[in-house]
PDB file of N, CA and C in Angstrom:
ATOM      1  N   ASP A 173       0.463  -1.217   0.236  1.00 86.00           N
ATOM      2  CA  ASP A 173       0.156   0.138   0.196  1.00 86.00           C
ATOM      3  C   ASP A 173       0.888   1.379   0.002  1.00 86.00           C
ATOM      4  N   GLU A 174       0.454   2.179  -0.603  1.00 91.00           N
ATOM      5  CA  GLU A 174       0.685   3.546  -0.773  1.00 91.00           C
ATOM      6  C   GLU A 174       0.576   4.387   0.450  1.00 91.00           C
ATOM      7  N   ILE A 175       1.096   5.009   1.586  1.00 91.00           N
ATOM      8  CA  ILE A 175       1.012   5.800   2.804  1.00 91.00           C
ATOM      9  C   ILE A 175       1.696   6.937   2.677  1.00 91.00           C
ATOM     10  N   TRP A 176       1.245   7.985   3.882  1.00 93.00           N
ATOM     11  CA  TRP A 176       1.703   8.885   4.161  1.00 93.00           C
ATOM     12  C   TRP A 176       2.195   8.769   5.620  1.00 93.00           C
ATOM     13  N   VAL A 177       3.633   9.173   5.952  1.00 90.00           N
ATOM     14  CA  VAL A 177       4.124   9.181   7.343  1.00 90.00           C
ATOM     15  C   VAL A 177       4.571  10.787   7.549  1.00 90.00           C
ATOM     16  N   GLU A 178       3.932  11.114   8.691  1.00 92.00           N
ATOM     17  CA  GLU A 178       4.262  12.454   9.136  1.00 92.00           C
ATOM     18  C   GLU A 178       5.000  12.561  10.863  1.00 92.00           C
ATOM     19  N   SER A 179       5.789  13.428  11.079  1.00 87.00           N
ATOM     20  CA  SER A 179       6.276  13.399  12.025  1.00 87.00           C
ATOM     21  C   SER A 179       6.169  14.927  12.428  1.00 87.00           C
ATOM     22  N   PRO A 180       6.468  15.293  13.347  1.00 86.00           N
ATOM     23  CA  PRO A 180       6.327  16.851  13.897  1.00 86.00           C
ATOM     24  C   PRO A 180       7.411  17.726  13.000  1.00 86.00           C
ATOM     25  N   ILE A 181       8.613  17.151  12.149  1.00 84.00           N
ATOM     26  CA  ILE A 181       9.427  18.117  11.360  1.00 84.00           C
ATOM     27  C   ILE A 181       8.942  18.012  10.119  1.00 84.00           C
ATOM     28  N   GLY A 182       8.547  16.715   9.343  1.00 86.00           N
ATOM     29  CA  GLY A 182       8.078  16.873   8.101  1.00 86.00           C
ATOM     30  C   GLY A 182       7.066  15.411   8.020  1.00 86.00           C
ATOM     31  N   ARG A 183       7.082  15.549   6.457  1.00 89.00           N
ATOM     32  CA  ARG A 183       6.001  14.219   5.812  1.00 89.00           C
ATOM     33  C   ARG A 183       6.635  13.763   4.742  1.00 89.00           C
ATOM     34  N   ILE A 184       6.382  12.415   4.475  1.00 85.00           N
ATOM     35  CA  ILE A 184       6.794  11.629   3.086  1.00 85.00           C
ATOM     36  C   ILE A 184       5.800  10.594   2.999  1.00 85.00           C
ATOM     37  N   ARG A 185       5.682  10.245   1.163  1.00 87.00           N
ATOM     38  CA  ARG A 185       5.150   9.663   0.975  1.00 87.00           C
ATOM     39  C   ARG A 185       5.341   8.017   0.363  1.00 87.00           C
ATOM     40  N   GLY A 186       5.533   7.011   0.448  1.00 84.00           N
ATOM     41  CA  GLY A 186       5.889   5.686   0.270  1.00 84.00           C
ATOM     42  C   GLY A 186       5.145   4.597   0.289  1.00 84.00           C
ATOM     43  N   TRP A 187       5.628   3.461  -0.020  1.00 84.00           N
ATOM     44  CA  TRP A 187       5.292   2.179  -0.010  1.00 84.00           C
ATOM     45  C   TRP A 187       5.580   1.435   0.800  1.00 84.00           C
ATOM     46  N   VAL A 188       4.366   0.724   1.788  1.00 85.00           N
ATOM     47  CA  VAL A 188       4.477  -0.210   2.764  1.00 85.00           C
ATOM     48  C   VAL A 188       4.784  -1.623   2.570  1.00 85.00           C
ATOM     49  N   LYS A 189       5.045  -2.592   3.084  1.00 83.00           N
ATOM     50  CA  LYS A 189       4.811  -3.785   2.958  1.00 83.00           C
ATOM     51  C   LYS A 189       5.403  -4.474   4.567  1.00 83.00           C
ATOM     52  N   LEU A 190       4.563  -5.627   4.703  1.00 85.00           N
ATOM     53  CA  LEU A 190       5.131  -6.478   6.008  1.00 85.00           C
ATOM     54  C   LEU A 190       6.021  -7.246   5.599  1.00 85.00           C
ATOM     55  N   ILE A 191       7.091  -7.166   6.378  1.00 86.00           N
ATOM     56  CA  ILE A 191       8.546  -7.632   6.416  1.00 86.00           C
ATOM     57  C   ILE A 191       8.464  -8.801   7.732  1.00 86.00           C
ATOM     58  N   GLN A 192       9.231 -10.094   7.388  1.00 89.00           N
ATOM     59  CA  GLN A 192       9.281 -10.915   8.740  1.00 89.00           C
ATOM     60  C   GLN A 192      10.254  -9.954   9.506  1.00 89.00           C
ATOM     61  N   GLY A 193      10.270  -9.998  10.935  1.00 88.00           N
ATOM     62  CA  GLY A 193      11.121  -9.617  11.579  1.00 88.00           C
ATOM     63  C   GLY A 193      10.849  -8.154  11.928  1.00 88.00           C
ATOM     64  N   ILE A 194       9.964  -7.342  11.522  1.00 85.00           N
ATOM     65  CA  ILE A 194       9.552  -6.190  11.802  1.00 85.00           C
ATOM     66  C   ILE A 194       8.215  -6.063  12.313  1.00 85.00           C
ATOM     67  N   ARG A 195       8.036  -5.625  13.481  1.00 84.00           N
ATOM     68  CA  ARG A 195       6.400  -5.797  14.075  1.00 84.00           C
ATOM     69  C   ARG A 195       5.750  -4.963  13.301  1.00 84.00           C
ATOM     70  N   PRO A 196       4.415  -5.221  13.173  1.00 81.00           N
ATOM     71  CA  PRO A 196       3.479  -4.793  12.184  1.00 81.00           C
ATOM     72  C   PRO A 196       3.119  -2.920  12.576  1.00 81.00           C
ATOM     73  N   ASP A 197       3.122  -3.164  13.723  1.00 84.00           N
ATOM     74  CA  ASP A 197       3.128  -1.478  14.388  1.00 84.00           C
ATOM     75  C   ASP A 197       4.195  -0.762  14.585  1.00 84.00           C
ATOM     76  N   THR A 198       5.117  -1.051  13.756  1.00 84.00           N
ATOM     77  CA  THR A 198       6.628  -0.209  13.554  1.00 84.00           C
ATOM     78  C   THR A 198       7.027  -0.297  12.021  1.00 84.00           C
ATOM     79  N   LEU A 199       7.601   0.793  12.102  1.00 81.00           N
ATOM     80  CA  LEU A 199       8.085   1.364  10.330  1.00 81.00           C
ATOM     81  C   LEU A 199       9.648   1.527  10.616  1.00 81.00           C
ATOM     82  N   GLN A 200      10.307   0.586   9.623  1.00 78.00           N
ATOM     83  CA  GLN A 200      11.852   0.835   9.509  1.00 78.00           C
ATOM     84  C   GLN A 200      11.876   1.396   8.251  1.00 78.00           C
ATOM     85  N   ILE A 201      12.686   2.467   7.915  1.00 76.00           N
ATOM     86  CA  ILE A 201      12.770   3.288   7.212  1.00 76.00           C
ATOM     87  C   ILE A 201      14.516   3.480   6.901  1.00 76.00           C
ATOM     88  N   PRO A 202      14.914   3.332   5.688  1.00 67.00           N
ATOM     89  CA  PRO A 202      16.602   3.134   5.942  1.00 67.00           C
ATOM     90  C   PRO A 202      17.004   4.496   5.511  1.00 67.00           C
ATOM     91  N   GLY A 203      17.976   4.882   5.777  1.00 60.00           N
ATOM     92  CA  GLY A 203      18.830   5.841   5.548  1.00 60.00           C
ATOM     93  C   GLY A 203      19.119   7.360   6.210  1.00 60.00           C
ATOM     94  N   GLN A 204      19.799   8.370   6.046  1.00 54.00           N
ATOM     95  CA  GLN A 204      20.053   9.381   7.125  1.00 54.00           C
ATOM     96  C   GLN A 204      21.046   9.975   6.010  1.00 54.00           C
ATOM     97  N   PHE A 205      21.182  11.637   6.451  1.00 54.00           N
ATOM     98  CA  PHE A 205      22.173  12.204   5.809  1.00 54.00           C
ATOM     99  C   PHE A 205      21.904  12.462   4.500  1.00 54.00           C
ATOM    100  N   GLY A 206      20.825  12.515   3.644  1.00 54.00           N
ATOM    101  CA  GLY A 206      20.658  12.885   2.446  1.00 54.00           C
ATOM    102  C   GLY A 206      20.757  11.264   1.196  1.00 54.00           C
ATOM    103  N   TYR A 207      20.866  10.277   2.241  1.00 55.00           N
ATOM    104  CA  TYR A 207      20.478   8.996   1.525  1.00 55.00           C
ATOM    105  C   TYR A 207      19.606   9.296   0.446  1.00 55.00           C
ATOM    106  N   TRP A 208      18.683   9.584   0.554  1.00 51.00           N
ATOM    107  CA  TRP A 208      17.639  10.179  -0.471  1.00 51.00           C
ATOM    108  C   TRP A 208      17.914  10.342  -1.602  1.00 51.00           C
ATOM    109  N   ALA A 209      18.865  11.060  -2.147  1.00 53.00           N
ATOM    110  CA  ALA A 209      19.640  11.749  -2.618  1.00 53.00           C
ATOM    111  C   ALA A 209      20.335  10.857  -3.797  1.00 53.00           C
ATOM    112  N   THR A 210      20.847   9.789  -3.281  1.00 55.00           N
ATOM    113  CA  THR A 210      21.595   8.887  -4.254  1.00 55.00           C
ATOM    114  C   THR A 210      20.929   8.156  -5.176  1.00 55.00           C
ATOM    115  N   PRO A 211      21.678   8.164  -6.338  1.00 51.00           N
ATOM    116  CA  PRO A 211      20.768   7.666  -7.581  1.00 51.00           C
ATOM    117  C   PRO A 211      20.169   6.368  -7.559  1.00 51.00           C
ATOM    118  N   VAL A 212      20.391   5.479  -6.691  1.00 55.00           N
ATOM    119  CA  VAL A 212      19.961   4.245  -6.536  1.00 55.00           C
ATOM    120  C   VAL A 212      18.557   4.306  -5.800  1.00 55.00           C
ATOM    121  N   ILE A 213      18.538   5.314  -5.148  1.00 63.00           N
ATOM    122  CA  ILE A 213      17.310   5.736  -3.765  1.00 63.00           C
ATOM    123  C   ILE A 213      16.234   6.186  -5.053  1.00 63.00           C
ATOM    124  N   LYS A 214      16.698   7.279  -5.384  1.00 62.00           N
ATOM    125  CA  LYS A 214      15.905   7.971  -6.509  1.00 62.00           C
ATOM    126  C   LYS A 214      15.594   7.439  -7.631  1.00 62.00           C
ATOM    127  N   ASP A 215      16.026   6.540  -8.113  1.00 67.00           N
ATOM    128  CA  ASP A 215      15.829   5.849  -9.496  1.00 67.00           C
ATOM    129  C   ASP A 215      14.776   4.779  -8.622  1.00 67.00           C
ATOM    130  N   LYS A 216      14.880   4.147  -7.451  1.00 67.00           N
ATOM    131  CA  LYS A 216      13.760   3.301  -7.206  1.00 67.00           C
ATOM    132  C   LYS A 216      12.597   4.094  -6.235  1.00 67.00           C
ATOM    133  N   GLY A 217      12.291   5.109  -6.234  1.00 66.00           N
ATOM    134  CA  GLY A 217      11.409   5.760  -5.457  1.00 66.00           C
ATOM    135  C   GLY A 217      11.264   5.464  -4.154  1.00 66.00           C
ATOM    136  N   TRP A 218      12.459   4.909  -3.634  1.00 69.00           N
ATOM    137  CA  TRP A 218      12.462   4.942  -2.104  1.00 69.00           C
ATOM    138  C   TRP A 218      12.431   6.239  -1.123  1.00 69.00           C
ATOM    139  N   VAL A 219      12.069   6.173  -0.045  1.00 70.00           N
ATOM    140  CA  VAL A 219      12.256   7.515   0.811  1.00 70.00           C
ATOM    141  C   VAL A 219      13.096   7.589   1.946  1.00 70.00           C
ATOM    142  N   GLY A 220      13.633   8.437   1.995  1.00 68.00           N
ATOM    143  CA  GLY A 220      14.544   8.661   3.196  1.00 68.00           C
ATOM    144  C   GLY A 220      14.458   9.082   4.476  1.00 68.00           C
ATOM    145  N   LEU A 221      14.637   8.928   5.622  1.00 70.00           N
ATOM    146  CA  LEU A 221      14.131   9.101   7.018  1.00 70.00           C
ATOM    147  C   LEU A 221      14.906  10.576   7.410  1.00 70.00           C
ATOM    148  N   SER A 222      15.677  10.956   6.570  1.00 70.00           N
ATOM    149  CA  SER A 222      15.885  12.351   6.740  1.00 70.00           C
ATOM    150  C   SER A 222      14.855  13.302   7.195  1.00 70.00           C
ATOM    151  N   SER A 223      14.082  13.571   6.377  1.00 72.00           N
ATOM    152  CA  SER A 223      12.820  14.333   6.368  1.00 72.00           C
ATOM    153  C   SER A 223      11.922  14.078   7.538  1.00 72.00           C
ATOM    154  N   LEU A 224      12.165  13.153   8.140  1.00 77.00           N
ATOM    155  CA  LEU A 224      11.120  13.031   9.545  1.00 77.00           C
ATOM    156  C   LEU A 224      11.368  13.056  10.817  1.00 77.00           C
ATOM    157  N   ILE A 225      13.276  13.026  10.948  1.00 74.00           N
ATOM    158  CA  ILE A 225      13.728  13.190  12.171  1.00 74.00           C
ATOM    159  C   ILE A 225      14.557  14.220  12.066  1.00 74.00           C
ATOM    160  N   PRO A 226      14.373  15.046  13.413  1.00 71.00           N
ATOM    161  CA  PRO A 226      15.594  16.130  13.120  1.00 71.00           C
ATOM    162  C   PRO A 226      17.202  15.414  13.295  1.00 71.00           C
ATOM    163  N   ILE A 227      18.103  16.093  12.765  1.00 70.00           N
ATOM    164  CA  ILE A 227      19.516  15.588  12.604  1.00 70.00           C
ATOM    165  C   ILE A 227      20.257  16.211  13.888  1.00 70.00           C
ATOM    166  N   LYS A 228      20.772  15.690  14.877  1.00 73.00           N
ATOM    167  CA  LYS A 228      20.934  16.585  15.919  1.00 73.00           C
ATOM    168  C   LYS A 228      22.518  15.936  16.340  1.00 73.00           C
ATOM    169  N   TYR A 229      23.523  16.634  16.627  1.00 72.00           N
ATOM    170  CA  TYR A 229      25.027  16.140  16.888  1.00 72.00           C
ATOM    171  C   TYR A 229      25.225  15.185  17.794  1.00 72.00           C
ATOM    172  N   ASN A 230      24.350  15.497  19.156  1.00 74.00           N
ATOM    173  CA  ASN A 230      24.501  14.410  19.994  1.00 74.00           C
ATOM    174  C   ASN A 230      23.921  12.973  19.615  1.00 74.00           C
ATOM    175  N   TRP A 231      22.911  12.669  18.852  1.00 71.00           N
ATOM    176  CA  TRP A 231      22.615  11.484  18.321  1.00 71.00           C
ATOM    177  C   TRP A 231      23.325  10.996  17.122  1.00 71.00           C
ATOM    178  N   THR A 232      24.390  11.203  16.912  1.00 75.00           N
ATOM    179  CA  THR A 232      25.340  11.211  15.906  1.00 75.00           C
ATOM    180  C   THR A 232      26.652  10.207  16.497  1.00 75.00           C
ATOM    181  N   ASP A 233      26.860   9.228  16.235  1.00 74.00           N
ATOM    182  CA  ASP A 233      27.970   8.439  16.200  1.00 74.00           C
ATOM    183  C   ASP A 233      29.178   9.061  16.013  1.00 74.00           C
ATOM    184  N   PRO A 234      29.981   9.388  16.877  1.00 75.00           N
ATOM    185  CA  PRO A 234      31.156  10.139  16.376  1.00 75.00           C
ATOM    186  C   PRO A 234      32.351   9.391  15.873  1.00 75.00           C
ATOM    187  N   LEU A 235      32.627   8.176  15.457  1.00 76.00           N
ATOM    188  CA  LEU A 235      33.381   7.623  14.811  1.00 76.00           C
ATOM    189  C   LEU A 235      32.800   7.155  13.483  1.00 76.00           C
ATOM    190  N   THR A 236      31.477   6.983  13.320  1.00 73.00           N
ATOM    191  CA  THR A 236      31.061   6.626  11.852  1.00 73.00           C
ATOM    192  C   THR A 236      29.849   7.422  11.474  1.00 73.00           C
ATOM    193  N   GLY A 237      29.890   8.474  12.046  1.00 67.00           N
ATOM    194  CA  GLY A 237      29.122   9.628  11.534  1.00 67.00           C
ATOM    195  C   GLY A 237      27.661   9.299  11.462  1.00 67.00           C
ATOM    196  N   ALA A 238      27.386   7.968  12.014  1.00 68.00           N
ATOM    197  CA  ALA A 238      26.079   7.210  11.415  1.00 68.00           C
ATOM    198  C   ALA A 238      25.007   7.918  12.529  1.00 68.00           C
ATOM    199  N   MET A 239      23.692   7.761  12.533  1.00 65.00           N
ATOM    200  CA  MET A 239      22.602   8.066  13.429  1.00 65.00           C
ATOM    201  C   MET A 239      22.568   6.935  14.394  1.00 65.00           C
ATOM    202  N   GLN A 240      22.509   7.450  15.663  1.00 62.00           N
ATOM    203  CA  GLN A 240      21.735   6.195  16.388  1.00 62.00           C
ATOM    204  C   GLN A 240      20.292   5.988  16.217  1.00 62.00           C
ATOM    205  N   SER A 241      19.645   4.864  16.525  1.00 63.00           N
ATOM    206  CA  SER A 241      18.720   4.306  16.385  1.00 63.00           C
ATOM    207  C   SER A 241      17.657   4.962  17.460  1.00 63.00           C
ATOM    208  N   GLN A 242      16.484   5.905  16.934  1.00 65.00           N
ATOM    209  CA  GLN A 242      15.645   6.655  17.401  1.00 65.00           C
ATOM    210  C   GLN A 242      14.557   6.274  17.464  1.00 65.00           C
ATOM    211  N   VAL A 243      13.409   6.204  18.725  1.00 68.00           N
ATOM    212  CA  VAL A 243      12.154   6.058  18.053  1.00 68.00           C
ATOM    213  C   VAL A 243      11.319   7.262  18.278  1.00 68.00           C
ATOM    214  N   MET A 244      10.529   7.248  17.654  1.00 75.00           N
ATOM    215  CA  MET A 244       9.257   8.731  17.806  1.00 75.00           C
ATOM    216  C   MET A 244       8.463   8.096  16.982  1.00 75.00           C
ATOM    217  N   LYS A 245       7.238   8.878  17.327  1.00 82.00           N
ATOM    218  CA  LYS A 245       5.839   8.690  17.265  1.00 82.00           C
ATOM    219  C   LYS A 245       5.712   9.633  15.968  1.00 82.00           C
ATOM    220  N   ALA A 246       4.919   8.555  14.733  1.00 86.00           N
ATOM    221  CA  ALA A 246       4.437   9.202  13.731  1.00 86.00           C
ATOM    222  C   ALA A 246       3.209   8.890  13.365  1.00 86.00           C
ATOM    223  N   LYS A 247       2.394   9.878  12.680  1.00 91.00           N
ATOM    224  CA  LYS A 247       1.438   9.787  12.182  1.00 91.00           C
ATOM    225  C   LYS A 247       1.260   8.943  10.747  1.00 91.00           C
ATOM    226  N   VAL A 248       0.592   7.799  10.507  1.00 92.00           N
ATOM    227  CA  VAL A 248       0.725   6.887   9.482  1.00 92.00           C
ATOM    228  C   VAL A 248      -0.803   7.061   9.007  1.00 92.00           C
ATOM    229  N   TYR A 249      -0.779   7.362   7.546  1.00 93.00           N
ATOM    230  CA  TYR A 249      -2.085   6.605   7.155  1.00 93.00           C
ATOM    231  C   TYR A 249      -2.383   6.919   5.600  1.00 93.00           C
ATOM    232  N   LYS A 250      -3.181   6.135   4.997  1.00 93.00           N
ATOM    233  CA  LYS A 250      -3.250   5.507   3.540  1.00 93.00           C
ATOM    234  C   LYS A 250      -3.033   7.028   2.347  1.00 93.00           C
ATOM    235  N   ALA A 251      -2.395   6.472   1.389  1.00 90.00           N
ATOM    236  CA  ALA A 251      -2.098   7.859   0.516  1.00 90.00           C
ATOM    237  C   ALA A 251      -3.559   7.861  -0.414  1.00 90.00           C
TER     238      ALA A 251
END
């Protein structure tokens, strides 16, 4: 199904599917720091997490630059 996901700072539209190992009441969205802009992601029409979460220095791993996993509430509804 195509859905909208809204957080306090942004909104994205994308496709959702059930995957074994991820709870049905949980969303897994890959990518941070402009991951959405890479050609592979654009070509596939995938969405990135950067539009939904604030990027904070204290949430960033100082060694790799990766964001730590964060849990936040979001509004999800059918597009």
